[in-house]
């Protein structure tokens, strides 16, 4: 497990799938903000859920986020689009509603940076988020990410177009463990 102050990143357990599917995937408005693909009804069966436990892959790393104080499942985190040649990846997080607003997001971002830079040897991490996602932008900038640009009206989000921002962090800018 990779830990930060308040959370740990661990392998996804079969027991996590139903909880993540119910609280993250089935929240259509929130899921529409977090995924560029359109929401569609998917049964909460392990073989269909986007949170299903899968075989290890070189181009994506899925984690469950565990709150250290309680041991509770707090959400999911991932590095995706891992490019071993250019040593880059994208990161994403999604916390269960009852864990939002508690300062866990910043810890998740820092733990993903540790995994990406210290474990995987990457040289750049990037994240894309909606321009109005102040908690994610704050968590990323506190971890050292730099706002690199805005993609105007780039995301179709539940009936309207929204601006998307890109933030990046280079290995030499990363401050290491918190």
PDB file of N, CA and C in Angstrom, residues 3 27 39 58-59 63 66-67 72-73 75 79 81-82 84 87 93 96 103 122 126 141 148 157 163 174:
ATOM      1  N   UNK A   3       0.991   5.031   1.054  1.00  0.00           N
ATOM      2  CA  UNK A   3       0.232   5.856   1.981  1.00  0.00           C
ATOM      3  C   UNK A   3       0.649   7.316   1.904  1.00  0.00           C
ATOM      4  N   UNK A  27     -24.267   7.796  -9.874  1.00  0.00           N
ATOM      5  CA  UNK A  27     -24.499   9.226  -9.696  1.00  0.00           C
ATOM      6  C   UNK A  27     -24.241   9.856 -11.073  1.00  0.00           C
ATOM      7  N   UNK A  39     -22.499   8.556 -20.056  1.00  0.00           N
ATOM      8  CA  UNK A  39     -23.007   7.585 -19.085  1.00  0.00           C
ATOM      9  C   UNK A  39     -24.029   6.711 -19.790  1.00  0.00           C
ATOM     10  N   UNK A  58       0.192  -2.655 -18.129  1.00  0.00           N
ATOM     11  CA  UNK A  58       1.292  -1.703 -18.176  1.00  0.00           C
ATOM     12  C   UNK A  58       0.829  -0.277 -18.430  1.00  0.00           C
ATOM     13  N   UNK A  59      -0.399  -0.093 -18.959  1.00  0.00           N
ATOM     14  CA  UNK A  59      -0.817   1.257 -19.316  1.00  0.00           C
ATOM     15  C   UNK A  59      -1.860   1.880 -18.401  1.00  0.00           C
ATOM     16  N   UNK A  63      -6.483   1.850  -8.360  1.00  0.00           N
ATOM     17  CA  UNK A  63      -6.356   1.731  -6.913  1.00  0.00           C
ATOM     18  C   UNK A  63      -7.709   1.967  -6.266  1.00  0.00           C
ATOM     19  N   UNK A  66      -8.252   4.053   0.518  1.00  0.00           N
ATOM     20  CA  UNK A  66      -8.678   3.653   1.856  1.00  0.00           C
ATOM     21  C   UNK A  66      -8.328   4.767   2.834  1.00  0.00           C
ATOM     22  N   UNK A  67      -9.311   5.203   3.618  1.00  0.00           N
ATOM     23  CA  UNK A  67      -9.036   6.184   4.667  1.00  0.00           C
ATOM     24  C   UNK A  67      -8.304   5.452   5.783  1.00  0.00           C
ATOM     25  N   UNK A  72     -11.946   2.598   6.033  1.00  0.00           N
ATOM     26  CA  UNK A  72     -13.069   2.591   5.099  1.00  0.00           C
ATOM     27  C   UNK A  72     -12.624   2.889   3.666  1.00  0.00           C
ATOM     28  N   UNK A  73     -13.366   2.332   2.726  1.00  0.00           N
ATOM     29  CA  UNK A  73     -13.169   2.617   1.315  1.00  0.00           C
ATOM     30  C   UNK A  73     -13.636   4.044   1.053  1.00  0.00           C
ATOM     31  N   UNK A  75     -12.833   5.806  -2.005  1.00  0.00           N
ATOM     32  CA  UNK A  75     -13.034   6.091  -3.414  1.00  0.00           C
ATOM     33  C   UNK A  75     -12.074   5.328  -4.290  1.00  0.00           C
ATOM     34  N   UNK A  79      -3.806   5.882 -12.338  1.00  0.00           N
ATOM     35  CA  UNK A  79      -2.927   6.444 -13.359  1.00  0.00           C
ATOM     36  C   UNK A  79      -3.338   5.746 -14.635  1.00  0.00           C
ATOM     37  N   UNK A  81      -3.312   5.891 -19.219  1.00  0.00           N
ATOM     38  CA  UNK A  81      -2.549   6.368 -20.365  1.00  0.00           C
ATOM     39  C   UNK A  81      -1.061   6.377 -20.073  1.00  0.00           C
ATOM     40  N   UNK A  82      -0.613   5.398 -19.287  1.00  0.00           N
ATOM     41  CA  UNK A  82       0.807   5.335 -18.938  1.00  0.00           C
ATOM     42  C   UNK A  82       1.597   5.036 -20.212  1.00  0.00           C
ATOM     43  N   UNK A  84       5.188   4.288 -21.337  1.00  0.00           N
ATOM     44  CA  UNK A  84       6.509   3.895 -20.840  1.00  0.00           C
ATOM     45  C   UNK A  84       7.638   4.501 -21.663  1.00  0.00           C
ATOM     46  N   UNK A  87       7.479   8.188 -20.715  1.00  0.00           N
ATOM     47  CA  UNK A  87       7.448   8.224 -19.247  1.00  0.00           C
ATOM     48  C   UNK A  87       6.463   9.272 -18.722  1.00  0.00           C
ATOM     49  N   UNK A  93      -8.970  10.848  -9.883  1.00  0.00           N
ATOM     50  CA  UNK A  93      -9.486  10.405  -8.584  1.00  0.00           C
ATOM     51  C   UNK A  93     -10.989  10.641  -8.551  1.00  0.00           C
ATOM     52  N   UNK A  96     -15.975   8.920  -2.788  1.00  0.00           N
ATOM     53  CA  UNK A  96     -17.369   8.688  -2.457  1.00  0.00           C
ATOM     54  C   UNK A  96     -17.938   9.963  -1.828  1.00  0.00           C
ATOM     55  N   UNK A 103     -10.494  16.891   2.883  1.00  0.00           N
ATOM     56  CA  UNK A 103      -9.067  17.046   2.653  1.00  0.00           C
ATOM     57  C   UNK A 103      -8.356  15.800   2.178  1.00  0.00           C
ATOM     58  N   UNK A 122       8.251   7.668 -13.798  1.00  0.00           N
ATOM     59  CA  UNK A 122       7.742   8.565 -14.821  1.00  0.00           C
ATOM     60  C   UNK A 122       8.394   9.941 -14.689  1.00  0.00           C
ATOM     61  N   UNK A 126       0.017  14.300 -15.648  1.00  0.00           N
ATOM     62  CA  UNK A 126      -0.921  15.306 -16.141  1.00  0.00           C
ATOM     63  C   UNK A 126      -2.312  14.954 -15.656  1.00  0.00           C
ATOM     64  N   UNK A 141      -2.727  21.827  -7.449  1.00  0.00           N
ATOM     65  CA  UNK A 141      -1.759  22.920  -7.328  1.00  0.00           C
ATOM     66  C   UNK A 141      -1.007  22.852  -6.005  1.00  0.00           C
ATOM     67  N   UNK A 148      -1.527  24.500 -17.093  1.00  0.00           N
ATOM     68  CA  UNK A 148      -0.855  24.625 -18.391  1.00  0.00           C
ATOM     69  C   UNK A 148      -1.762  25.155 -19.488  1.00  0.00           C
ATOM     70  N   UNK A 157     -20.995  17.987 -20.837  1.00  0.00           N
ATOM     71  CA  UNK A 157     -21.310  17.589 -19.470  1.00  0.00           C
ATOM     72  C   UNK A 157     -22.790  17.792 -19.198  1.00  0.00           C
ATOM     73  N   UNK A 163     -15.634  24.195 -20.065  1.00  0.00           N
ATOM     74  CA  UNK A 163     -14.189  24.319 -20.246  1.00  0.00           C
ATOM     75  C   UNK A 163     -13.481  23.263 -19.415  1.00  0.00           C
ATOM     76  N   UNK A 174       8.481  17.745  -8.420  1.00  0.00           N
ATOM     77  CA  UNK A 174       7.779  17.031  -7.345  1.00  0.00           C
ATOM     78  C   UNK A 174       8.574  17.130  -6.062  1.00  0.00           C
TER      79      UNK A 174
END
